[in-house]
Structure formats: structure tokens, C-alpha cells
Amino acid sequence: MTDPFPPHLSSPLLSLDHIRAVLQRLEDTILFQLIERAQFAKNARMYEPGAFKELKEREQWDGSWVEWFLRETEAAHAKCRRYESPDEYPFTDPALLPKPILPPIEYPKVLYERSVVNDNKRIWEWYRDEVVPTITRRVEMGDDGQYGSAATRDVEVLSALSRRIHFGMFVSESKFRSAPASFIGPIQSRDRDALEALITKPAVEAALLVRLEGKAEVYGQDLNTGDESRRKIDAKEVVRLYREFVIPETKVVEVDYLLKRLDGLSEADIEELRQSRAS
Amino acid sequence: MTDPFPPHLSSPLLSLDHIRAVLQRLEDTILFQLIERAQFAKNARMYEPGAFKELKEREQWDGSWVEWFLRETEAAHAKCRRYESPDEYPFTDPALLPKPILPPIEYPKVLYERSVVNDNKRIWEWYRDEVVPTITRRVEMGDDGQYGSAATRDVEVLSALSRRIHFGMFVSESKFRSAPASFIGPIQSRDRDALEALITKPAVEAALLVRLEGKAEVYGQDLNTGDESRRKIDAKEVVRLYREFVIPETKVVEVDYLLKRLDGLSEADIEELRQSRAS
């Protein structure tokens, strides 16, 4: 029989307090790296597949500059076993990444493995099409030629956004374990709306957006001019990016995760879950 | 005859206003990345040569984890011709880095090439021995195992510090061009103190430290707790790091640069410089 709950049933990694602390600290990282990226121009060419013929000729790379930069960076990080961590997913096709050179770490198996989802393709497209044009709007030049510096920041922002959105799986697992019986029906009837309702806390979301705006106002201050009202990033735009993508996309990941949460379990396993008390 | 002043005599890159703007923006980057690094433990093992036997066995690497991580990152950046830029220097021995895959950019030759210095070895040693222990002091664990995340931040801090300190060469070139005659005597008599006096503005330094402390107080705020007095980094410590190393080390680079500023020039070239008016 498949073990529906691995031994570390009440893993501290799944406590909502822990998850909340990680997500809040990630807001700071996302903001810092967005502000760092926002000092450079939009540089549309960096995001166009095939715009640098040298990448095609010398690296057999058909994608864009930033995707190539992602692969180079993720190759180094893959060697350091970054993507063995259950909250880290590469943007690059794992088949193109090297194997870790360090021995594997035994991570506690807190997620249900058959449920894990990779949302990075959607995150990348949204970042390229929405985030970059939004945050670089105040740079007068459309192209400053600083492709290396800008791409370094792109990689940092993308990786923080990806970690943030995939952390939804921990939220889902935590909530599932706290009341499995209430999830089983909606999972079996593929009812996305009901699952979303089970994991959504409108008051928490509202508080997040208020906190985020406050942080963007503080960390976005430009203290290099005498003008205290100057900002390096528009706080309202950051809030919009969270409201329109980060939060709903996290829910997509959360629901996708839940929909696969019973895969591979027998009827008896599921019945046992249904009878079990909250962990 | 060697051309003592290339055609772009009054390059906007050498205007003190431009240099000041770059250095001030770099303060923000350095602070942001220090704050990001400070969330992880000190992880002394990351800085010990040979601490990971896999790096020796599988990568023939005798150095430390972070130096290996630097090489991996700098290899990617070298392919993007980062180190052809006159204000970017790798920490890794250039012989170990790949050639750029993009065609060279024609940078305006604002620095006097025979004068260029690489101070990264000293920056690395100071960072490892002083900065890391200082900024990680408030993390309770000595080792949190987050070597990849911590090293990513190390690379960012080091690269920003390096750019900041090497930017001193632009300061020197700018000041040299504004009054070459006053520099020639001290350069020829190898008088470091006199050269340092020519480039030092105590009032500017004092203002920098005040501004830096203010930035560290603002950007270092921990807005995830209710406690407004909490900081993710100690502003006074950041000021100390600048006062004890960043500022004096920039002067070392500035003076080293000036000491080589007449190399390869003929007596006639030097005489012409001595007679020339400020540019």
C-alpha cells in the first residue's frame, strides 16, 4: 500500500507559520531584484528568440538571450544540486542541464511527489511580456545595451518569482493534511472552484497587498536625489503585478497540485484519508 | 608618439557628475545584496579551500566552494563579454574563463590601458574574513546548509564591491586630466601620500558615510514583523565596512592607477602634459 502520509506527518516545513515567513521574506527579495532590474532599459532584443546570431552559430541556441543566460546560470546551479530542493525548479529543460556534482541531500519528503507541477513556462512568458515593460517604463532609453547586467537581474527575479509561486504546493499540502476529508470530494469531481475556495483566504490576500505596497514604498525610495518623493519603482504597479498574476498563478499551482494529490492511491488509502483527523 | 589624451578627451564617462551617480547607485546595489546575503548563516565551510572533496575529484578544483561558484558564474558572464567592459574585472584567473561568444564592443578608451589594476584578490580576502562574519552575526545557526543560495548572493556582493572599488580608476583618470601638471611630480617621485592628497575630498567622504547610514537604515528595515525598529542589517556595521575598507581600498586602486599613468610616455609627451591646460 502507498503510504498516504509519510512519517514526518507534521513536518515543521508544512506549518503555516513557516510557510508564511518564507513567502514574506520572498516578497523582499522579489522587490529588491525588481528594483535592481528597473535601473536598466527594457532592451526588447534580449527577449527575442534568434536576435543574436552568435548564440545560434556558436552555441546552437535558438531561444532568446535571456533564456540562454538562464540556461548558463541554471547549469552552474544544477551542478550544486539546486533543483533537487523541493521548492526550486529550473526554467531550462532539465535535459539540457548537467547532473549535480555534489552527493544528493535527503530532503524530507513533504510534498506528494506525483503532484508536483512546474509552472515556469507561464511565469517566464508573463515576466517577459508584462513585468519587464512595466518596471522599465521610467528608463528613457528603450535599449541601453546593458544586456549582461539586465539579464543577471532577470535571472534573479525569475528565480524568486518561481520559488514564490511554487511554494503554493506547500500551502496546498499543508491545508490538505489539516482536513483531507474536505478535499477528497472536489478532487475526485475535478472541481477547481471548490478547491480554490478551500485554499483562499481573502483577508490574508488583502493584507498581503497592503504590506507589499508599504514595502515597495520604503525599499523603492531613491535616496540619491534630494527629492524624497522619488521612487525607483512604482508601488502601485508592483501591487498590480501581484494581484493580477502572482496571487492567481499561485492558486493555479495550488489547485493543479491538489488535483493530482490522490493519484496512485488505492480506494482503501483514500478511505483512510477520509476518516483521518486533521494532522 | 603615444597620444597622451585619446580623441574623446572630455568623455562624458569621465565627468565627476557621472562617476558620482554611478557610485551612489552602486551603494544601493551593494546594500541590497548584503541584506540578501545576511538572511543566510555564515557557513564557514563555503569559504574553506578543499572543504568539498567532490569539487576536487570531479572538477579538479582546489579552492573553496564560493571561489568555484564564482568561476562558474564568471564563465557564463565571460561568454557575454562582461570583462571587456573597462569597469568589470573577474575574480577568477582569466586563463580559466572562456572567450566571449559575442563580437567585441568598441568601448570608448577612457582609461589609460597601461595603468589598469585588478584588486580583486584583496577584495575577496576582506569579504571572506570581514564582511561575511559581520553581516551574518545575527543568524543564530552557524551553518544552515544553504550553500547555493548564500553563494549566489556572495557573487552579487563581490561583483558590486569590485565594480565600486575599481571605479576609482575613473576618478583618478578624471582628476588627472583636469590638472595633469599637478600629478606629474608626485607620480615621478612615487609619492603615494601626495597622490592620495590630490584625490581625497574629506567632505565628500563624510557625506558618503552619512548617506550610506541613512540608506542602510531605510533599506534594512524588516517590515515583516510588527517591530519597526528591527533591521536586517546593522547600519553602523555597513558604515564601518565602508570606512575601514571600501573607501581606503578605492584609494589604493586610485593611487596604483596614477603611479602607472605615465608608463610608456616619452619625455616630450610628459612635457606636453605638463604644459597642457585642464581639459
Coordinates of C-alpha atoms in Angstrom, one line a residue:
Chain A
M1 CA 0.0 0.0 0.0
T2 CA 1.2 3.5 -0.7
D3 CA 1.7 5.5 2.4
P4 CA -0.6 8.4 2.2
F5 CA 1.2 10.3 4.9
P6 CA 5.0 9.8 5.1
P7 CA 6.4 9.6 8.6
H8 CA 7.1 13.3 9.1
L9 CA 3.4 13.9 9.2
S10 CA 3.6 17.2 11.0
S11 CA 6.8 18.4 9.3
P12 CA 7.7 21.9 10.6
L13 CA 8.2 22.8 6.9
L14 CA 4.4 22.5 6.5
S15 CA 3.4 24.7 9.4
L16 CA 1.5 27.7 8.0
D17 CA 3.7 30.0 10.2
H18 CA 6.8 28.7 8.5
I19 CA 5.3 29.0 5.0
R20 CA 4.1 32.5 5.7
A21 CA 7.6 33.6 6.9
V22 CA 9.2 32.2 3.8
L23 CA 6.6 33.9 1.5
Q24 CA 7.0 37.2 3.3
R25 CA 10.8 37.1 3.1
L26 CA 10.5 36.3 -0.6
E27 CA 8.4 39.5 -1.1
D28 CA 11.5 41.4 0.0
T29 CA 13.8 39.5 -2.4
I30 CA 11.4 39.9 -5.3
L31 CA 11.1 43.7 -4.6
F32 CA 14.9 44.1 -4.3
Q33 CA 15.6 42.3 -7.5
L34 CA 12.8 44.1 -9.4
I35 CA 14.3 47.4 -8.3
E36 CA 17.7 46.3 -9.4
R37 CA 16.3 45.3 -12.8
A38 CA 14.4 48.6 -13.1
Q39 CA 17.6 50.6 -13.4
F40 CA 18.3 49.2 -16.9
A41 CA 16.3 49.7 -20.1
K42 CA 13.7 47.4 -21.4
N43 CA 16.1 46.0 -24.0
A44 CA 13.5 44.2 -26.0
R45 CA 16.1 42.5 -28.1
M46 CA 17.2 40.4 -25.1
Y47 CA 13.9 38.6 -25.1
E48 CA 13.6 37.9 -28.9
P49 CA 14.4 34.4 -30.0
G50 CA 17.2 34.4 -32.5
A51 CA 18.1 38.1 -32.1
F52 CA 21.8 37.2 -31.5
K53 CA 23.0 35.2 -34.4
E54 CA 26.2 34.3 -32.4
L55 CA 24.1 32.3 -30.0
K56 CA 22.7 30.2 -32.9
E57 CA 26.1 29.8 -34.6
R58 CA 28.3 29.2 -31.7
E59 CA 26.0 27.8 -29.0
Q60 CA 23.3 26.2 -31.2
W61 CA 20.8 28.2 -29.2
D62 CA 17.5 29.1 -30.9
G63 CA 16.0 30.9 -28.0
S64 CA 16.5 34.4 -26.7
W65 CA 19.5 36.0 -24.9
V66 CA 17.8 35.8 -21.5
E67 CA 16.8 32.2 -22.0
W68 CA 20.4 31.4 -22.9
F69 CA 21.6 33.3 -19.8
L70 CA 19.1 31.3 -17.7
R71 CA 20.5 28.1 -19.1
E72 CA 24.1 29.1 -18.3
T73 CA 23.2 30.2 -14.8
E74 CA 21.0 27.2 -14.1
A75 CA 23.7 24.8 -15.4
A76 CA 26.0 26.1 -12.7
H77 CA 23.3 25.9 -10.1
A78 CA 22.3 22.4 -11.2
K79 CA 25.8 21.2 -10.5
C80 CA 25.2 22.5 -7.0
R81 CA 22.1 20.4 -6.8
R82 CA 19.8 23.4 -6.5
Y83 CA 17.0 21.7 -8.4
E84 CA 16.9 18.7 -6.0
S85 CA 15.4 21.0 -3.4
P86 CA 11.6 20.6 -3.5
D87 CA 11.0 24.3 -3.8
E88 CA 13.4 25.0 -6.7
Y89 CA 12.5 24.5 -10.4
P90 CA 14.7 25.4 -13.4
F91 CA 13.3 27.4 -16.3
T92 CA 15.6 25.4 -18.6
D93 CA 14.6 22.0 -19.8
P94 CA 16.2 19.7 -17.3
A95 CA 17.5 17.6 -20.1
L96 CA 19.9 20.5 -21.0
L97 CA 21.3 20.8 -17.5
P98 CA 24.3 18.9 -16.0
K99 CA 24.0 16.4 -13.2
P100 CA 24.8 17.6 -9.7
I101 CA 28.5 17.1 -8.7
L102 CA 27.7 17.0 -5.0
P103 CA 26.0 14.0 -3.5
P104 CA 22.2 14.3 -3.1
I105 CA 20.8 15.8 0.1
E106 CA 18.0 13.7 1.7
Y107 CA 15.2 16.3 1.8
P108 CA 12.3 15.5 4.0
K109 CA 9.5 14.4 1.6
V110 CA 6.9 16.9 2.5
L111 CA 5.2 17.1 -0.9
Y112 CA 3.3 14.3 -2.6
E113 CA 5.7 13.5 -5.4
R114 CA 3.1 12.6 -8.0
S115 CA 1.5 16.0 -7.6
V116 CA 4.5 18.3 -8.3
V117 CA 3.9 20.8 -11.0
N118 CA 6.3 23.1 -12.9
D119 CA 4.7 26.4 -13.9
N120 CA 7.9 28.2 -15.1
K121 CA 6.8 28.4 -18.8
R122 CA 3.9 30.6 -17.8
I123 CA 6.0 32.6 -15.3
W124 CA 8.6 33.3 -18.0
E125 CA 6.1 34.5 -20.6
W126 CA 4.3 36.8 -18.1
Y127 CA 7.6 38.1 -16.9
R128 CA 8.8 38.9 -20.4
D129 CA 5.5 40.4 -21.6
E130 CA 4.3 42.2 -18.5
V131 CA 6.9 42.6 -15.8
V132 CA 9.8 43.9 -17.9
P133 CA 7.8 46.5 -19.9
T134 CA 6.1 47.7 -16.6
I135 CA 9.2 48.1 -14.4
T136 CA 11.4 49.7 -17.1
R137 CA 8.9 52.3 -18.2
R138 CA 10.7 55.1 -16.4
V139 CA 14.0 54.5 -18.2
E140 CA 14.1 56.9 -21.1
M141 CA 16.2 54.8 -23.4
G142 CA 14.5 51.8 -24.9
D143 CA 17.8 50.0 -25.2
D144 CA 20.9 50.8 -23.1
G145 CA 23.0 47.8 -24.4
Q146 CA 23.5 46.5 -20.8
Y147 CA 22.3 43.0 -21.7
G148 CA 24.6 41.2 -19.2
S149 CA 23.7 43.3 -16.2
A150 CA 20.0 43.3 -17.1
A151 CA 19.9 39.5 -17.7
T152 CA 21.6 38.9 -14.4
R153 CA 18.8 40.6 -12.7
D154 CA 16.2 38.9 -14.8
V155 CA 17.5 35.6 -13.7
E156 CA 17.3 36.7 -10.0
V157 CA 13.7 38.0 -10.3
L158 CA 12.5 34.9 -12.2
S159 CA 14.0 32.5 -9.8
A160 CA 12.5 34.4 -6.8
L161 CA 9.1 34.6 -8.5
S162 CA 9.3 30.9 -9.4
R163 CA 10.1 29.9 -5.9
R164 CA 7.3 32.1 -4.6
I165 CA 4.6 30.7 -6.9
H166 CA 5.7 27.1 -6.5
F167 CA 5.6 27.5 -2.7
G168 CA 1.9 27.2 -3.3
M169 CA 2.4 23.5 -3.3
F170 CA 3.5 23.6 0.3
V171 CA 0.4 25.6 1.1
S172 CA -1.8 23.1 -0.6
E173 CA -0.1 20.1 1.1
S174 CA -0.4 21.8 4.5
K175 CA -4.1 22.6 4.0
F176 CA -4.8 19.2 2.6
R177 CA -3.2 17.4 5.6
S178 CA -5.1 19.6 8.0
A179 CA -8.5 18.4 6.7
P180 CA -8.1 15.7 4.0
A181 CA -11.8 14.7 4.1
S182 CA -13.0 18.1 2.8
F183 CA -10.6 18.0 -0.2
I184 CA -11.4 14.4 -1.5
G185 CA -14.8 15.2 -3.0
P186 CA -13.7 18.2 -5.0
I187 CA -10.5 16.4 -6.1
Q188 CA -12.5 13.4 -7.4
S189 CA -15.1 15.6 -9.1
R190 CA -12.3 17.8 -10.6
D191 CA -14.0 20.9 -9.1
R192 CA -11.3 23.6 -9.4
D193 CA -13.6 26.3 -8.0
A194 CA -14.3 24.4 -4.9
L195 CA -10.7 23.6 -4.4
E196 CA -9.8 27.2 -4.9
A197 CA -12.4 28.2 -2.3
L198 CA -10.9 25.8 0.2
I199 CA -7.4 27.3 0.0
T200 CA -8.3 31.0 -0.5
K201 CA -8.3 33.5 2.4
P202 CA -9.4 36.9 1.1
A203 CA -8.4 38.6 4.3
V204 CA -4.8 37.2 4.0
E205 CA -4.6 38.3 0.4
A206 CA -5.8 41.8 1.2
A207 CA -3.3 42.1 4.0
L208 CA -0.5 40.9 1.7
L209 CA -1.2 43.6 -0.9
V210 CA -1.2 46.3 1.8
R211 CA 2.1 45.1 3.2
L212 CA 3.6 44.8 -0.3
E213 CA 2.7 48.3 -1.2
G214 CA 4.2 49.6 2.0
K215 CA 7.4 47.7 1.3
A216 CA 7.6 48.9 -2.2
E217 CA 7.3 52.5 -1.0
V218 CA 10.1 52.0 1.6
Y219 CA 12.5 49.9 -0.4
G220 CA 11.8 51.8 -3.7
Q221 CA 12.9 55.2 -2.3
D222 CA 15.6 56.9 -4.3
L223 CA 17.9 58.3 -1.6
N224 CA 20.4 59.6 -4.1
T225 CA 18.5 62.7 -5.0
G226 CA 17.3 65.3 -2.6
D227 CA 13.7 64.6 -3.7
E228 CA 12.2 62.3 -1.1
S229 CA 9.1 61.5 -3.2
R230 CA 11.2 59.9 -5.9
R231 CA 10.8 56.1 -6.3
K232 CA 12.9 53.6 -8.3
I233 CA 9.8 51.5 -8.8
D234 CA 6.1 52.3 -8.8
A235 CA 4.5 50.7 -5.7
K236 CA 1.0 50.6 -7.3
E237 CA 2.5 48.7 -10.3
V238 CA 4.1 46.1 -8.1
V239 CA 0.8 45.6 -6.3
R240 CA -0.9 45.2 -9.7
L241 CA 1.6 42.6 -10.8
Y242 CA 1.0 40.6 -7.6
R243 CA -2.8 41.0 -7.8
E244 CA -3.1 40.1 -11.5
F245 CA -0.5 37.3 -11.7
V246 CA 1.5 36.3 -8.7
I247 CA -1.5 35.6 -6.4
P248 CA -3.8 34.0 -9.0
E249 CA -0.9 32.0 -10.5
T250 CA 0.0 30.6 -7.1
K251 CA -3.6 29.4 -6.9
V252 CA -3.3 27.7 -10.3
V253 CA -0.3 25.9 -8.9
E254 CA -2.1 25.1 -5.7
V255 CA -5.1 23.7 -7.4
D256 CA -3.1 21.8 -10.0
Y257 CA -1.2 20.2 -7.1
L258 CA -4.3 19.2 -5.3
L259 CA -5.9 17.7 -8.4
K260 CA -3.1 15.2 -8.5
R261 CA -3.0 14.6 -4.8
L262 CA -4.8 11.3 -4.9
D263 CA -3.0 9.9 -7.9
G264 CA -1.7 6.4 -7.3
L265 CA -3.7 5.9 -4.1
S266 CA -6.0 2.9 -3.7
E267 CA -9.6 3.2 -2.7
A268 CA -8.6 2.0 0.8
D269 CA -5.9 4.7 1.1
I270 CA -8.4 7.3 0.1
E271 CA -11.0 6.0 2.6
E272 CA -8.4 6.0 5.3
L273 CA -7.6 9.7 4.5
R274 CA -11.3 10.5 4.5
Q275 CA -11.7 9.1 8.0
S276 CA -8.4 10.6 9.3
R277 CA -8.4 13.5 11.7
A278 CA -6.6 16.7 10.9
S279 CA -2.8 16.2 11.4
Chain B
M1 CA 54.4 59.4 -30.4
T2 CA 51.9 58.0 -27.9
D3 CA 48.8 60.0 -27.8
P4 CA 48.6 61.1 -24.1
F5 CA 44.9 62.1 -24.5
P6 CA 42.8 60.0 -26.8
P7 CA 40.3 61.9 -29.0
H8 CA 37.4 61.7 -26.5
L9 CA 39.3 64.0 -24.2
S10 CA 36.2 65.1 -22.4
S11 CA 34.4 61.8 -22.4
P12 CA 31.1 62.2 -20.5
L13 CA 32.1 58.9 -18.8
L14 CA 34.8 60.9 -17.0
S15 CA 32.6 63.7 -15.8
L16 CA 32.6 63.7 -12.0
D17 CA 28.9 64.0 -12.0
H18 CA 28.5 60.8 -14.0
I19 CA 31.0 59.0 -11.8
R20 CA 29.3 60.2 -8.7
A21 CA 25.9 59.0 -9.9
V22 CA 27.3 55.5 -10.7
L23 CA 29.0 55.2 -7.3
Q24 CA 25.8 56.3 -5.5
R25 CA 23.6 53.8 -7.4
L26 CA 26.2 51.1 -6.6
E27 CA 25.8 51.8 -2.9
D28 CA 22.2 50.8 -3.2
T29 CA 23.1 47.6 -5.1
I30 CA 25.8 46.7 -2.5
L31 CA 23.3 47.3 0.3
F32 CA 20.5 45.3 -1.3
Q33 CA 22.8 42.3 -1.9
L34 CA 24.4 42.5 1.5
I35 CA 20.9 42.4 3.0
E36 CA 20.1 39.4 0.8
R37 CA 23.2 37.6 1.9
A38 CA 22.6 38.4 5.6
Q39 CA 19.5 36.2 5.7
F40 CA 21.7 33.1 5.5
A41 CA 24.1 31.7 8.0
K42 CA 27.9 32.4 7.9
N43 CA 28.5 28.9 6.5
A44 CA 32.3 28.9 7.1
R45 CA 32.7 25.7 5.2
M46 CA 31.8 27.5 1.9
Y47 CA 35.0 29.6 2.2
E48 CA 37.4 26.8 3.1
P49 CA 39.6 25.6 0.3
G50 CA 39.2 21.8 -0.2
A51 CA 36.2 21.5 2.1
F52 CA 34.1 19.8 -0.6
K53 CA 36.1 16.8 -1.8
E54 CA 33.7 16.4 -4.8
L55 CA 35.0 19.7 -6.2
K56 CA 38.5 18.3 -6.2
E57 CA 37.5 14.9 -7.5
R58 CA 35.0 15.9 -10.2
E59 CA 36.1 19.4 -11.1
Q60 CA 39.8 19.4 -10.3
W61 CA 39.1 22.4 -8.1
D62 CA 41.4 23.1 -5.1
G63 CA 39.8 26.3 -3.9
S64 CA 36.7 26.9 -1.9
W65 CA 33.0 26.4 -2.7
V66 CA 32.4 30.1 -3.2
E67 CA 35.5 30.5 -5.5
W68 CA 34.2 27.6 -7.6
F69 CA 30.8 29.2 -7.7
L70 CA 32.5 32.5 -8.8
R71 CA 34.3 30.7 -11.6
E72 CA 31.1 29.0 -12.8
T73 CA 29.2 32.3 -12.8
E74 CA 32.1 34.3 -14.3
A75 CA 32.4 31.7 -17.0
A76 CA 28.9 32.4 -18.2
H77 CA 29.4 36.2 -17.9
A78 CA 32.7 36.0 -19.8
K79 CA 30.9 34.4 -22.7
C80 CA 28.7 37.5 -22.7
R81 CA 31.9 39.7 -22.8
R82 CA 31.3 41.2 -19.4
Y83 CA 35.0 41.5 -18.7
E84 CA 35.7 43.5 -21.8
S85 CA 33.9 46.4 -20.1
P86 CA 36.5 48.7 -18.6
D87 CA 34.7 48.7 -15.2
E88 CA 34.3 44.9 -14.8
Y89 CA 37.0 42.5 -13.6
P90 CA 36.6 38.8 -12.8
F91 CA 37.7 37.3 -9.5
T92 CA 38.7 34.1 -11.4
D93 CA 42.0 33.9 -13.2
P94 CA 41.1 35.0 -16.7
A95 CA 43.1 32.0 -18.1
L96 CA 40.3 29.8 -16.6
L97 CA 37.5 31.7 -18.3
P98 CA 36.0 31.1 -21.8
K99 CA 36.3 33.5 -24.6
P100 CA 33.3 35.8 -25.4
I101 CA 30.9 34.3 -27.9
L102 CA 29.6 37.8 -28.9
P103 CA 31.7 40.1 -31.0
P104 CA 33.7 42.7 -29.0
I105 CA 32.1 46.1 -28.2
E106 CA 34.2 49.1 -29.0
Y107 CA 34.3 50.7 -25.6
P108 CA 35.5 54.3 -25.6
K109 CA 39.1 54.1 -24.3
V110 CA 38.7 56.4 -21.3
L111 CA 41.2 54.7 -19.1
Y112 CA 44.9 54.7 -19.8
E113 CA 45.5 51.0 -20.6
R114 CA 48.9 50.6 -19.1
S115 CA 47.5 51.8 -15.8
V116 CA 44.7 49.3 -15.2
V117 CA 44.9 47.4 -11.9
N118 CA 43.0 44.4 -10.6
D119 CA 42.4 44.5 -6.9
N120 CA 40.0 41.5 -6.6
K121 CA 42.3 39.2 -4.6
R122 CA 42.3 41.7 -1.7
I123 CA 38.6 42.3 -2.1
W124 CA 37.9 38.6 -1.9
E125 CA 40.0 38.1 1.2
W126 CA 38.5 41.0 3.0
Y127 CA 35.0 39.9 2.0
R128 CA 35.5 36.4 3.3
D129 CA 37.3 37.4 6.5
E130 CA 35.4 40.6 7.5
V131 CA 32.2 41.1 5.6
V132 CA 30.6 37.6 5.9
P133 CA 31.2 37.2 9.6
T134 CA 30.0 40.7 10.3
I135 CA 26.7 40.6 8.3
T136 CA 25.7 37.1 9.3
R137 CA 26.2 37.7 13.0
R138 CA 22.5 37.9 13.8
V139 CA 21.7 34.5 12.2
E140 CA 21.6 32.0 15.1
M141 CA 22.8 29.0 13.2
G142 CA 26.4 29.0 12.2
D143 CA 25.6 26.8 9.2
D144 CA 22.2 26.4 7.6
G145 CA 23.4 24.3 4.6
Q146 CA 22.1 26.9 2.2
Y147 CA 25.3 27.0 0.2
G148 CA 23.8 27.6 -3.2
S149 CA 21.6 30.5 -2.1
A150 CA 24.3 32.1 0.0
A151 CA 27.0 31.7 -2.7
T152 CA 24.7 33.3 -5.3
R153 CA 24.5 36.4 -3.0
D154 CA 28.2 36.3 -2.4
V155 CA 28.8 36.5 -6.1
E156 CA 26.5 39.5 -6.4
V157 CA 28.0 41.4 -3.5
L158 CA 31.6 40.7 -4.6
S159 CA 30.9 41.8 -8.1
A160 CA 29.2 45.1 -7.0
L161 CA 32.1 45.8 -4.5
S162 CA 34.6 45.1 -7.2
R163 CA 33.0 47.4 -9.6
R164 CA 32.7 50.1 -6.9
I165 CA 36.4 49.9 -5.9
H166 CA 37.7 49.7 -9.5
F167 CA 35.6 52.7 -10.4
G168 CA 38.3 54.6 -8.6
M169 CA 40.4 54.4 -11.8
F170 CA 37.8 56.6 -13.5
V171 CA 38.0 59.0 -10.6
S172 CA 41.8 59.1 -11.0
E173 CA 41.7 59.5 -14.7
S174 CA 39.2 62.3 -14.5
K175 CA 41.2 64.2 -11.8
F176 CA 44.4 63.6 -13.7
R177 CA 43.0 65.0 -16.9
S178 CA 41.6 68.0 -15.1
A179 CA 45.1 69.1 -13.8
P180 CA 47.9 66.8 -15.2
A181 CA 50.7 69.1 -14.2
S182 CA 50.0 68.7 -10.5
F183 CA 50.2 64.9 -10.8
I184 CA 53.4 64.5 -12.7
G185 CA 55.8 65.4 -9.9
P186 CA 54.3 63.0 -7.3
I187 CA 54.0 60.2 -9.9
Q188 CA 57.6 60.6 -10.9
S189 CA 58.8 60.7 -7.3
R190 CA 56.5 57.7 -6.4
D191 CA 54.9 59.8 -3.6
R192 CA 51.8 57.9 -2.7
D193 CA 50.8 60.3 0.1
A194 CA 50.9 63.3 -2.2
L195 CA 48.8 61.5 -4.8
E196 CA 46.3 60.4 -2.2
A197 CA 46.0 64.0 -1.0
L198 CA 45.4 65.1 -4.6
I199 CA 42.4 62.8 -5.0
T200 CA 40.9 62.9 -1.5
K201 CA 38.0 65.1 -0.5
P202 CA 37.3 64.6 3.2
A203 CA 33.9 66.4 3.0
V204 CA 32.7 64.1 0.2
E205 CA 33.7 61.0 2.2
A206 CA 32.0 62.3 5.3
A207 CA 28.8 63.0 3.3
L208 CA 29.0 59.5 1.8
L209 CA 29.1 57.8 5.2
V210 CA 26.1 59.8 6.4
R211 CA 24.2 59.0 3.2
L212 CA 25.1 55.3 3.5
E213 CA 24.0 55.0 7.1
G214 CA 20.6 56.6 6.1
K215 CA 20.2 54.1 3.2
A216 CA 21.1 51.1 5.4
E217 CA 18.5 52.3 8.0
V218 CA 15.8 52.6 5.3
Y219 CA 16.6 49.5 3.1
G220 CA 17.5 47.4 6.1
Q221 CA 14.1 47.7 7.7
D222 CA 12.4 44.4 8.5
L223 CA 8.8 45.1 7.5
N224 CA 7.7 41.5 8.1
T225 CA 7.4 41.9 11.9
G226 CA 5.4 44.4 13.7
D227 CA 8.6 45.8 15.3
E228 CA 9.6 48.9 13.3
S229 CA 13.0 49.1 15.0
R230 CA 14.1 45.7 13.6
R231 CA 16.8 45.7 11.0
K232 CA 18.0 43.0 8.6
I233 CA 21.5 44.6 8.7
D234 CA 23.2 46.8 11.2
A235 CA 23.7 50.3 9.6
K236 CA 26.7 51.1 11.8
E237 CA 28.4 48.0 10.7
V238 CA 27.9 48.8 7.0
V239 CA 29.3 52.2 7.6
R240 CA 32.3 50.6 9.3
L241 CA 32.9 48.3 6.4
Y242 CA 32.9 51.3 4.0
R243 CA 35.1 53.4 6.3
E244 CA 37.6 50.7 7.0
F245 CA 37.9 49.1 3.6
V246 CA 35.8 50.2 0.7
I247 CA 37.0 53.9 0.9
P248 CA 40.6 53.3 1.7
E249 CA 40.8 50.4 -0.8
T250 CA 39.4 52.6 -3.6
K251 CA 42.2 55.0 -2.8
V252 CA 44.8 52.2 -3.1
V253 CA 43.4 51.5 -6.6
E254 CA 43.3 55.2 -7.4
V255 CA 46.9 55.7 -6.4
D256 CA 48.1 52.4 -8.0
Y257 CA 46.4 53.6 -11.2
L258 CA 48.1 57.0 -11.1
L259 CA 51.5 55.5 -10.4
K260 CA 51.4 53.8 -13.8
R261 CA 49.8 56.8 -15.6
L262 CA 53.0 57.9 -17.3
D263 CA 54.3 54.5 -18.2
G264 CA 55.2 54.3 -21.9
L265 CA 55.1 58.1 -22.4
S266 CA 58.2 59.9 -23.8
E267 CA 59.8 62.9 -22.1
A268 CA 58.2 65.0 -24.8
D269 CA 54.7 63.5 -24.1
I270 CA 55.1 64.2 -20.4
E271 CA 56.3 67.8 -21.1
E272 CA 53.3 68.4 -23.3
L273 CA 51.0 67.1 -20.5
R274 CA 52.8 69.4 -18.0
Q275 CA 52.1 72.4 -20.2
S276 CA 48.5 71.4 -21.1
R277 CA 45.6 73.2 -19.5
A278 CA 42.9 71.3 -17.6
S279 CA 40.6 69.5 -20.0

